[in-house]
Coordinates of C-alpha atoms in Angstrom, one line a residue:
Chain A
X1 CA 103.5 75.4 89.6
X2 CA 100.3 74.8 87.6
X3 CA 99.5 71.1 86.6
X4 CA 96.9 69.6 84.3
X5 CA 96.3 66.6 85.8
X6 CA 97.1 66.9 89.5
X7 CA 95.6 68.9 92.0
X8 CA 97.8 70.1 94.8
X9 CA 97.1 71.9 98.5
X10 CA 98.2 72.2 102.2
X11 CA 96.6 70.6 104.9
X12 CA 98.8 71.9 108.0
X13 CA 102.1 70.0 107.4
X14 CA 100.7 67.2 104.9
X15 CA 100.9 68.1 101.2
X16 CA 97.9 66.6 99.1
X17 CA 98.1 65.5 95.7
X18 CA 95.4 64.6 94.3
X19 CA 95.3 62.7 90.8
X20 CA 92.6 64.7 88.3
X21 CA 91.6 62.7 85.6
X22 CA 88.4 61.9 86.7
X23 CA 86.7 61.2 83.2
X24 CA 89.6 58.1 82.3
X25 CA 89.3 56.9 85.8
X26 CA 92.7 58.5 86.7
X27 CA 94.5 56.2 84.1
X28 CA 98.3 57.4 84.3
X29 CA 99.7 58.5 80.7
X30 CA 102.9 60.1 80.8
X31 CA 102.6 63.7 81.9
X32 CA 100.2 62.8 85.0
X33 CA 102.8 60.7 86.1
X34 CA 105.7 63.4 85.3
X35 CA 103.5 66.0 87.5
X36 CA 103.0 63.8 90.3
X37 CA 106.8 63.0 90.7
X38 CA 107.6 66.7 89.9
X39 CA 105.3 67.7 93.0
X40 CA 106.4 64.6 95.0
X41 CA 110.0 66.4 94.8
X42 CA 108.7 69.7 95.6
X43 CA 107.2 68.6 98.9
X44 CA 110.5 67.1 99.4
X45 CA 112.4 69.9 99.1
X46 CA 109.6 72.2 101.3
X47 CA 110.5 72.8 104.8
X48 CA 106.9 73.2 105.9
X49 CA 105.7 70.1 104.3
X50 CA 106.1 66.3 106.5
X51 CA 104.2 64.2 105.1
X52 CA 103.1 63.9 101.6
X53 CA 99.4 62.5 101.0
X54 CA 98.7 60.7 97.3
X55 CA 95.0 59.9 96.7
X56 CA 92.4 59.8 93.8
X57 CA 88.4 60.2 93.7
X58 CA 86.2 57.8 95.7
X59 CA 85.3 55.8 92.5
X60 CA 89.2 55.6 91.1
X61 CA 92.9 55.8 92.5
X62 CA 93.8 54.9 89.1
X63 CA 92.6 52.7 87.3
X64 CA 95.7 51.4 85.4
X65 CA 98.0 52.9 82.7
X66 CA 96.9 55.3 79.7
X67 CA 96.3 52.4 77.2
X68 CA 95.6 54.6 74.0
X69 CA 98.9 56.3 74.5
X70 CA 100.5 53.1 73.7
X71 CA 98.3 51.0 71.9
X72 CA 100.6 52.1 68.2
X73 CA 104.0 52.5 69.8
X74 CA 106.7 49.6 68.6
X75 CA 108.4 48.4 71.2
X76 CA 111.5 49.7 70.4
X77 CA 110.2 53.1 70.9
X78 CA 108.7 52.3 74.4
X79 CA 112.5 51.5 75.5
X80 CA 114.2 54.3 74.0
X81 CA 111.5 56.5 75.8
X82 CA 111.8 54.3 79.1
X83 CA 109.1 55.7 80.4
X84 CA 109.1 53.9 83.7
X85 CA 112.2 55.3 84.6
X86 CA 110.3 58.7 86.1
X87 CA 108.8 56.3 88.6
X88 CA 112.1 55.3 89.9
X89 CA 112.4 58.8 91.5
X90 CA 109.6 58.4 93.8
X91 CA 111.7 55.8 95.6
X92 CA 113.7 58.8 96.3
X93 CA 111.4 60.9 98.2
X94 CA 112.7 61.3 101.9
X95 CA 109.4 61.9 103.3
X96 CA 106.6 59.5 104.3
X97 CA 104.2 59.0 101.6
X98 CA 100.4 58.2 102.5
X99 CA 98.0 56.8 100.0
X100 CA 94.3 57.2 100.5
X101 CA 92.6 54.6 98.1
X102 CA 89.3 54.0 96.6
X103 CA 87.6 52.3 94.2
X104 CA 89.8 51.3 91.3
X105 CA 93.2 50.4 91.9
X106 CA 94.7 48.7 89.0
X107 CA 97.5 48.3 86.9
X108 CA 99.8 51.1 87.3
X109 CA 97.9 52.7 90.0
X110 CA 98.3 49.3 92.3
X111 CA 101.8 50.1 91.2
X112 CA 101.7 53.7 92.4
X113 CA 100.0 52.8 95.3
X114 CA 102.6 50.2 96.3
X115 CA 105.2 53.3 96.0
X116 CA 103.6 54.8 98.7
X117 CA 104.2 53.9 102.5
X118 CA 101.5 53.5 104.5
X119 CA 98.3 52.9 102.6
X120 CA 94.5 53.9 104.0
X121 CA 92.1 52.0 101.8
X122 CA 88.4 52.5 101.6
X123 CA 86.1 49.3 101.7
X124 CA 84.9 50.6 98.1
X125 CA 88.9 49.5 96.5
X126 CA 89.1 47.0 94.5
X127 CA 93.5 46.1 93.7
X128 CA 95.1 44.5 91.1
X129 CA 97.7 43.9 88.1
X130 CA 95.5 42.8 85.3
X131 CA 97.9 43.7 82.9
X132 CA 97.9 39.6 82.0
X133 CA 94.1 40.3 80.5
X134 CA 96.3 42.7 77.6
X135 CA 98.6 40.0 76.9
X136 CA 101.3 41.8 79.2
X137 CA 102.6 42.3 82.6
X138 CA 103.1 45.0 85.1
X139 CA 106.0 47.2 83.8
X140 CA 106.6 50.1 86.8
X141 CA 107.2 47.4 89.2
X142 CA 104.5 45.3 89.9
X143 CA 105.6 42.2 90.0
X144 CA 108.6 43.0 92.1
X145 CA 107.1 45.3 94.7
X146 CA 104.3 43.1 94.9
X147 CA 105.8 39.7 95.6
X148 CA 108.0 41.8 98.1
X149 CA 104.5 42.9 99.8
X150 CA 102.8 40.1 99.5
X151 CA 105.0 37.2 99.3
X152 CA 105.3 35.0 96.1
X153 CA 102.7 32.5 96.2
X154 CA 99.4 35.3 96.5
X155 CA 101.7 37.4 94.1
X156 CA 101.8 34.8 91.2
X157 CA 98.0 34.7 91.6
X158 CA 97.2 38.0 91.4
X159 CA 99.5 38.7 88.5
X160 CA 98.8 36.1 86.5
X161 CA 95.2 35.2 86.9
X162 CA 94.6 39.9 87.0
X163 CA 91.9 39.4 89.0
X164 CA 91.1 42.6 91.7
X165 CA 91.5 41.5 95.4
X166 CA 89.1 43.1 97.7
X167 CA 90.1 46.1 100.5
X168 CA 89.5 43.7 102.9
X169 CA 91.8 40.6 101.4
X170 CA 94.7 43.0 100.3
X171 CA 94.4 43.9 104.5
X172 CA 94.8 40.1 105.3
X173 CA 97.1 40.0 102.6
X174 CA 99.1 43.3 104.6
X175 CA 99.0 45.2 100.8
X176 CA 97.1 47.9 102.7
X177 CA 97.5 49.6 106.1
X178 CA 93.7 50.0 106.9
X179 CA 90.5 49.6 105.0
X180 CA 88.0 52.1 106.6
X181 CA 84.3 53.2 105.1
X182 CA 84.3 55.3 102.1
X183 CA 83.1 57.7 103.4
X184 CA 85.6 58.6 105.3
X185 CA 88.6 56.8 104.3
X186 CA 90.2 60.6 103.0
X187 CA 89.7 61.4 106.7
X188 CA 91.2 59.0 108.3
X189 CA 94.2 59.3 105.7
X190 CA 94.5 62.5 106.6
X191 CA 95.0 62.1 110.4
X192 CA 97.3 59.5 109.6
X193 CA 99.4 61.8 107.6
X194 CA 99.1 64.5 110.0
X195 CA 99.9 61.9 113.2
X196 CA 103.1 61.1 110.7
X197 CA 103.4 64.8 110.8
X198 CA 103.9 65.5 114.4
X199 CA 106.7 63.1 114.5
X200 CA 110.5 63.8 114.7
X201 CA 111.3 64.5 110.9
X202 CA 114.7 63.2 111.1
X203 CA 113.6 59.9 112.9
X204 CA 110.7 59.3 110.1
X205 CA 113.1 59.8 107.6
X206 CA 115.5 57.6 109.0
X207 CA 113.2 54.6 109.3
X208 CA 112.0 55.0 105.8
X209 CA 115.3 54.7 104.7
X210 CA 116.1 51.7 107.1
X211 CA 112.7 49.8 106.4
X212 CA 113.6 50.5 102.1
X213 CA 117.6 48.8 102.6
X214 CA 115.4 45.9 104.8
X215 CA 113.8 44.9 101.7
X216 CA 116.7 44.9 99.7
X217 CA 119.9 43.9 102.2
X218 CA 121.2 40.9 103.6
X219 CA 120.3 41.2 107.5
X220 CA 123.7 41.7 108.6
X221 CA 124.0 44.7 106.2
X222 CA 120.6 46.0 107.2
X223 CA 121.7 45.9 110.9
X224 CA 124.6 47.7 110.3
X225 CA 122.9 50.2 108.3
X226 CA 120.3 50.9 111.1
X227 CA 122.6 51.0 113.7
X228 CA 124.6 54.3 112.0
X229 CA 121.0 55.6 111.3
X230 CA 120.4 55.0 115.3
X231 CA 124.1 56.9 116.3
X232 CA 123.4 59.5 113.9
X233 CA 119.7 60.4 115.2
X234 CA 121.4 60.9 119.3
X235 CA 123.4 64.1 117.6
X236 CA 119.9 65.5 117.1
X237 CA 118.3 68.5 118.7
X238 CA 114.6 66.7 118.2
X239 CA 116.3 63.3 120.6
X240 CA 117.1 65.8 123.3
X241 CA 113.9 67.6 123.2
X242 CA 112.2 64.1 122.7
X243 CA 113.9 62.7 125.7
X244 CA 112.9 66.1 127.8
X245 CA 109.7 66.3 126.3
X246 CA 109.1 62.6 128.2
X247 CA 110.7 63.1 131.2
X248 CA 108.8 66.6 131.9
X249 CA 105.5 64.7 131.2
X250 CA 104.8 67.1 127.9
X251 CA 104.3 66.7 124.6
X252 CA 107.4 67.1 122.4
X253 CA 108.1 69.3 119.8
X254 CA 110.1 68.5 117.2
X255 CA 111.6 70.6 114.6
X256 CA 113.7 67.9 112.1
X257 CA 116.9 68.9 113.1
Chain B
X1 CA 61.8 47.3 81.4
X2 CA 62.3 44.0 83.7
X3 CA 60.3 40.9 82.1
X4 CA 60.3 38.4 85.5
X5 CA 59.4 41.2 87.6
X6 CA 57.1 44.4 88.6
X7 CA 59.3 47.6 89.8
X8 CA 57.1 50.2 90.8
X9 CA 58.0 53.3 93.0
X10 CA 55.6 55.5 94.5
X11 CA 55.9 57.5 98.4
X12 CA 59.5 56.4 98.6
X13 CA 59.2 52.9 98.7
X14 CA 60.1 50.5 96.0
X15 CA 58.2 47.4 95.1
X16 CA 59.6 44.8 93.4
X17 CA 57.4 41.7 92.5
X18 CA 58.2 38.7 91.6
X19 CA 55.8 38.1 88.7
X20 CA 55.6 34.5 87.6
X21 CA 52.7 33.4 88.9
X22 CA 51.9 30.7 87.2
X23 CA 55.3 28.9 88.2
X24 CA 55.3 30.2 91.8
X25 CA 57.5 32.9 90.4
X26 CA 60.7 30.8 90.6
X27 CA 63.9 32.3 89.5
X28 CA 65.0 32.3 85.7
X29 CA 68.4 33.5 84.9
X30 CA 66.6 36.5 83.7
X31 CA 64.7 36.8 87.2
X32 CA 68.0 36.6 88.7
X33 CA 69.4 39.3 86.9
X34 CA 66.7 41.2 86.7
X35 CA 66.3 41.3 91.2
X36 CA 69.9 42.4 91.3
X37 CA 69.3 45.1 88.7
X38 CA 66.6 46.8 90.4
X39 CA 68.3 47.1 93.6
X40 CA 70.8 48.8 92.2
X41 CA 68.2 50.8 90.7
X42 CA 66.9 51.3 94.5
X43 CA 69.9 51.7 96.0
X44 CA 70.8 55.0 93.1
X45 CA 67.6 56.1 93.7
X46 CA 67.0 59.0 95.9
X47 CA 63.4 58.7 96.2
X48 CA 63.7 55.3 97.3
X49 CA 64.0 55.1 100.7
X50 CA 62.5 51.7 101.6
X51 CA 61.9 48.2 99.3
X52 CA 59.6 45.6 99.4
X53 CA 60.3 42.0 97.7
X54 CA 57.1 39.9 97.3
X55 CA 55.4 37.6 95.2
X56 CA 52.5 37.5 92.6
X57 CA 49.8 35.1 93.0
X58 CA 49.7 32.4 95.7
X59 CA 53.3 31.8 96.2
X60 CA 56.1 34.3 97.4
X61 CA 58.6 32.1 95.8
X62 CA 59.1 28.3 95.2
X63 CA 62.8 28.7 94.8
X64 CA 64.9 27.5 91.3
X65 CA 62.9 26.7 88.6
X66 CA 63.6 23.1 87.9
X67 CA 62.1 23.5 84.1
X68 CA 65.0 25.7 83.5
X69 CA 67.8 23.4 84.2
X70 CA 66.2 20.0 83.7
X71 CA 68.1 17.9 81.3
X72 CA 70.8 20.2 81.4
X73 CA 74.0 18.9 82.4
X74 CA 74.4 21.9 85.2
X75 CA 77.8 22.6 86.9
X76 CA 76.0 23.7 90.4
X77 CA 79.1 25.8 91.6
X78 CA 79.8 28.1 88.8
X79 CA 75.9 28.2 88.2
X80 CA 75.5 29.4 92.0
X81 CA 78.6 31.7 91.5
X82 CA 77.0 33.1 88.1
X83 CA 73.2 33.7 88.9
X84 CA 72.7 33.9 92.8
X85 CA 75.7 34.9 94.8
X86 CA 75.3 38.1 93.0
X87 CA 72.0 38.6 93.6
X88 CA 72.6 38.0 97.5
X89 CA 75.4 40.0 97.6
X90 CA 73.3 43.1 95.8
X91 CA 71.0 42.6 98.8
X92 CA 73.5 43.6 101.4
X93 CA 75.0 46.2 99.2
X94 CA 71.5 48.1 98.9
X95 CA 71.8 50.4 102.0
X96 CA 67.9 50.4 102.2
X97 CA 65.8 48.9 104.3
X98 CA 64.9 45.9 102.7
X99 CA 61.1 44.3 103.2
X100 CA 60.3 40.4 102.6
X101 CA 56.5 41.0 101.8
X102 CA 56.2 36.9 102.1
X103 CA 52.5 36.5 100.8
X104 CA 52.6 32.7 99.9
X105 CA 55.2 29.3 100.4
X106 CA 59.0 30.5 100.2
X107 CA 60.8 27.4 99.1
X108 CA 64.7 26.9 98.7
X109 CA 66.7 29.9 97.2
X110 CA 63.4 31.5 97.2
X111 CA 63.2 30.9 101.0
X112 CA 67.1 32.0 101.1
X113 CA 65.9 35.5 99.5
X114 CA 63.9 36.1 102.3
X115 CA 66.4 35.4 104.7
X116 CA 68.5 38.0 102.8
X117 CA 66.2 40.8 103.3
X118 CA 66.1 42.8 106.6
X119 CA 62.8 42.4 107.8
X120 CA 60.3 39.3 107.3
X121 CA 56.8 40.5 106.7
X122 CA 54.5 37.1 107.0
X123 CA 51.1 36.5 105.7
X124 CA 49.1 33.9 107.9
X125 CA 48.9 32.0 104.2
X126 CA 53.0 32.2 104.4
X127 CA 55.3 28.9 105.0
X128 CA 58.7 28.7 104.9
X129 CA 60.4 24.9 103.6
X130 CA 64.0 24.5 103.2
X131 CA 63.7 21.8 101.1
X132 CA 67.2 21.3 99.6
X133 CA 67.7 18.2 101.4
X134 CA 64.7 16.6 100.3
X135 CA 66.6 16.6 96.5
X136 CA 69.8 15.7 98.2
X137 CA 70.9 19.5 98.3
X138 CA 72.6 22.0 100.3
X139 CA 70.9 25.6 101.2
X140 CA 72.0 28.1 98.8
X141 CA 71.9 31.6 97.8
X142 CA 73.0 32.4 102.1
X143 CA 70.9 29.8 103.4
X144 CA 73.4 28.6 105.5
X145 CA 74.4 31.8 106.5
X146 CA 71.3 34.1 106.9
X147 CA 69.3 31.1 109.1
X148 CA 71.7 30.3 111.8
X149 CA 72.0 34.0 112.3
X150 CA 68.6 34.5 112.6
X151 CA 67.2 31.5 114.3
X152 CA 70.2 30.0 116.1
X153 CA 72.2 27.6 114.8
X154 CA 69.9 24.3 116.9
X155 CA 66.9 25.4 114.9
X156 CA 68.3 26.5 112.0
X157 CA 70.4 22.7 111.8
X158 CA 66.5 21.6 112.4
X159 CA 65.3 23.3 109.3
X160 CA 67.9 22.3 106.7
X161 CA 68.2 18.6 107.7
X162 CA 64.7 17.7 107.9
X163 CA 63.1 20.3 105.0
X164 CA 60.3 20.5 106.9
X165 CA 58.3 22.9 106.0
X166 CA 57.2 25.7 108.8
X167 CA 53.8 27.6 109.3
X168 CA 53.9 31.1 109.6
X169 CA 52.8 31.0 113.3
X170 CA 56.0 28.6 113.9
X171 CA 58.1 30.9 112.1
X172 CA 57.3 33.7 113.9
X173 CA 57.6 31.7 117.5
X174 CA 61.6 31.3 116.4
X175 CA 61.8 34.3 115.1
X176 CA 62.1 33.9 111.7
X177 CA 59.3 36.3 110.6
X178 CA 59.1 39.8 112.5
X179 CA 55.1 40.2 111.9
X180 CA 52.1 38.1 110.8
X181 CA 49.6 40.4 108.9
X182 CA 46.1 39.1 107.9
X183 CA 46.0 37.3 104.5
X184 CA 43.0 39.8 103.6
X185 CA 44.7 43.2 104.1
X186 CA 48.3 41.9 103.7
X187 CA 49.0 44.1 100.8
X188 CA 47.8 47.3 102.8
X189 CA 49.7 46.2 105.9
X190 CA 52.8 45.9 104.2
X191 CA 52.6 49.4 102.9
X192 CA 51.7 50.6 106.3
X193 CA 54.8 49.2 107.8
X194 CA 56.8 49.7 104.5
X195 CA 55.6 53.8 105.0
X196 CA 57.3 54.0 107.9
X197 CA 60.4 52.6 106.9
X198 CA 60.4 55.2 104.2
X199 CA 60.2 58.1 106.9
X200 CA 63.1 57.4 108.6
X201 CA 66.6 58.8 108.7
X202 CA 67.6 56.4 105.1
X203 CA 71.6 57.3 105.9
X204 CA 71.5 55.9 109.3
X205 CA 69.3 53.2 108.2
X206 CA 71.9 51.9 105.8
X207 CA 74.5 52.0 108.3
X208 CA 73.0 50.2 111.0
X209 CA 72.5 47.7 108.2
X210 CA 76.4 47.7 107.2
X211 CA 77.2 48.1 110.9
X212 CA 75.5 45.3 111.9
X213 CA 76.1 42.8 108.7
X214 CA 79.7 43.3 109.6
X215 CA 79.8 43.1 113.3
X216 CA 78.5 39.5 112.2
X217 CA 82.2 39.2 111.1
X218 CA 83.6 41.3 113.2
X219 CA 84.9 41.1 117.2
X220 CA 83.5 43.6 119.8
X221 CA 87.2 46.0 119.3
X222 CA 86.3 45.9 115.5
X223 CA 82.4 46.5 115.5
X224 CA 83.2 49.6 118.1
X225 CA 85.7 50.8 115.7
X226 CA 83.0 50.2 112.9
X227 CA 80.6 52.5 114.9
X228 CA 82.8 55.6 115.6
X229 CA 82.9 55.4 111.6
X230 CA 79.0 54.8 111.1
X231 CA 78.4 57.7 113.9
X232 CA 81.0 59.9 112.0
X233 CA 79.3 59.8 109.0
X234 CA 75.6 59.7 110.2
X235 CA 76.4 62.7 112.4
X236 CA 77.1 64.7 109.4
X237 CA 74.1 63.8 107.7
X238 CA 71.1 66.5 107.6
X239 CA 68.5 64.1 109.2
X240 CA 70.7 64.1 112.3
X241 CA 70.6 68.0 112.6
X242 CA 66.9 67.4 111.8
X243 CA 66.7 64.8 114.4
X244 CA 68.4 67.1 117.3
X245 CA 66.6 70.2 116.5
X246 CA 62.8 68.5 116.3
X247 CA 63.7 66.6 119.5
X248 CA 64.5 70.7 121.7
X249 CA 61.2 71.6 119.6
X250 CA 59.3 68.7 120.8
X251 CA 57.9 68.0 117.7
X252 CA 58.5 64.9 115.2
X253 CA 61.4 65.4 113.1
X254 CA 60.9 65.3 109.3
X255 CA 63.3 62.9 107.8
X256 CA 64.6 63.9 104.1
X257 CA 66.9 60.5 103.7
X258 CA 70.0 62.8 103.5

């Protein structure tokens, strides 16, 4: 597939996307956002692909949506389009998503960002909804997803004040995973990604699955749910060579079924 | 191009003067803004690999100009917030080695800048007076911050509550100063130490700086974490090779700053 505003390789098992729109700051219009999903399901779909890594440029994740594109469109036309709904299909990727952040993360790239996993932030980022500055609010999930991150109280602030928290607050805040130097903070993404990698593919998907009903499911029903998930993972081939894999003193190797 | 100040590069270093004589170059807005422009214009600068902060005339600095704010009803927070917390913050951000060439009295925030810079260079002329207290004020601009990290909370307490003021021979017995240099050739010994400065591996220079600004916040698990990252990135950086192959040639290594 060739994209105009991605870029895409293969670091062993990790897939890398990287957002291209360097000279807008990696603002998201519509089709950037259409590649990325379109990728995010290929990886899925890939057998030789675990993890799937999302990042930017050192000075930009994304710095927000693609304000021109909407700056004339009624508002009636923004709903018959619905052009959020895309973004609802990256809540559907099986795989772990890592994002490597830096520098600008805003708008509807703290949005992306928050659709992602496990996030690896460089000291450099700077995250926010300042939406509230335009006269409007987060519209690809920000305010839900981030009161869910960071609880209502810090989330009412950031949204409606749209003031940028620092790398090192959104880590107290537990927004981010790990704020590391810039310099190296693709690095340490990657190793992350790749330690997510090595891991039993059927058990990483199966947690992702049980820590996305935890957000949304009364206990009881979440407990349920991750018991199955716990019954279904001992029919796997990966739990008997885990299990072996410990008890001869070796590292395991898994093959996700 | 700056008004309040004298920016002047020459063999790597950067020399920014404070250039108010005539009111012991206290800070203006404009002075404040103009600092924290040019050491951003340092820190983008490849040929600068080393700055030095001083003062024109007699004084180094004699701290806010009272002229500017007299009369005016002044709300101190947002006017710290506005004007000097940037400029502070713009000194730790500079990845530099940062020089305070402190030629003459350094009084309040203009004693506070020193503080912020890395090294204290001291003129036998130089004093140092805290002297918020003595007009029923608080150390500003990371005097509360900078001085008990330098001289130890017990003296630093010392300083601020009584705004006395300190010679330079005092200051350097606590430590506050690194060097006194003869008020005849303090200008040339400056530059002498400031050359140096400008020889050395700039990268790792600016991360011993981050490395050990943070570890000031940091626990000992946190600052070693901070270090595999600093040596990570230093040991990528061309004056490292330089550094390892001069040292099996036994010769001096030629740092480039890169």
């Amino acid at each position: 597939m060739s994209y105009q505003y991605i870029k895409v390789s293969v670091d062993e098992a990790v897939g890398i996307i990287t957002l291209n729109r360097p000279d807008v700051l990696n603002a998201l219009n519509l089709q950037v956002v259409d590649e990325l999903v379109a990728e995010m399901e290929r990886m899925d779909r890939d057998d030789s692909i675990r993890t799937i890594l999302l990042t930017g440029n050192e000075k930009a994740f994304a710095a927000g949506a693609d304000i021109t594109e909407m700056a004339d469109e009624s508002a009636i036309a923004i709903m018959l389009k619905d052009q959020f709904a895309v973004w609802d299909r990256i809540a559907r990727i099986s795989k772990p998503i890592v994002a490597a952040v830096s520098g600008f993360v805003l708008g509807g790239g703290c949005e992306l960002m928050m659709n992602c996993d496990l996030i690896v932030a460089s000291e450099t980022a700077r995250i926010g909804q300042p939406e509230i500055k335009l006269g409007i609010m987060p519209g690809a999930g920000g305010t839900q997803r981030l009161t869910k991150a960071v609880g209502k109280h810090r989330a009412m602030e950031m949204l409606m004040t749209g003031e940028p928290i620092t790398a090192e607050e959104a880590l107290r805040y537990g927004l981010v995973n790990k704020v590391v130097p810039v310099e190296v903070y693709f690095e340490e993404a990657v190793k992350l990604a790749k330690q997510l990698a090595g891991q039993a593919p059927l058990a990483v998907r199966m947690i992702k699955q049980a820590v996305f009903k935890a957000q949304d499911l009364p206990l009881e029903e979440g407990l349920h749910y991750e018991r199955n998930c716990f019954y279904l993972l001992m029919a796997s081939e990966d739990r008997k060579e885990g299990i072996q894999a410990f008890l001869e003193k070796r590292k395991p190797t898994f093959k996700g079924h | 191009m700056y008004e309040t100040i004298l920016y002047e590069v020459y063999d790597g270093i950067a020399r920014m003067t404070m250039n108010r004589p005539d009111k012991f170059n206290a800070f203006t807005r404009q002075m404040n803004r103009e600092i924290t422009e040019a050491l951003k214009q340092a820190q983008k600068d490849d040929h600068v690999r080393c700055i030095v902060l001083t003062g024109a005339g007699k004084a180094f600095n004699a701290g806010q100009d009272l002229g500017d704010v007299q009369g005016t009803d002044v709300d101190y927070g947002e006017f710290l917030r506005k004007r000097y917390n940037p400029m502070i913050l713009q000194f730790q951000k500079t990845e530099k080695p940062i020089i305070a060439a402190v030629n003459g009295v350094a009084v309040g925030a203009g004693m506070s800048v020193a503080l912020a810079c890395d090294i204290r260079l001291a003129s036998e002329n130089a004093s140092f007076i805290d002297v918020f207290v003595s007009i029923g004020l608080v150390p500003d601009s990371g005097g509360c911050y900078f001085l008990p990290r330098i001289v130890g909370i017990g003296k630093a307490l010392e300083l601020a509550i009584t705004g006395e003021k300190v010679s330079a021979e005092e200051a350097y017995r606590i430590g506050l100063v690194n060097k006194i240099c003869s008020a005849e050739n303090f200008e040339a010994e400056v530059m002498a130490y400031a050359a140096k400065l400008a020889k050395l591996p700039t990268r790792a220079v600016g991360l011993i700086k981050r490395t050990m600004y943070k570890g000031l916040q940091m626990n000992l698990e946190e600052t070693l974490e901070y270090e595999a990252f600093a040596q990570e990135i230093a040991g990528n950086t061309e004056d490292h090779k330089e550094g390892v192959k001069a040292f099996f040639q036994k010769r001096s290594p030629e740092f480039t700053g890169r």
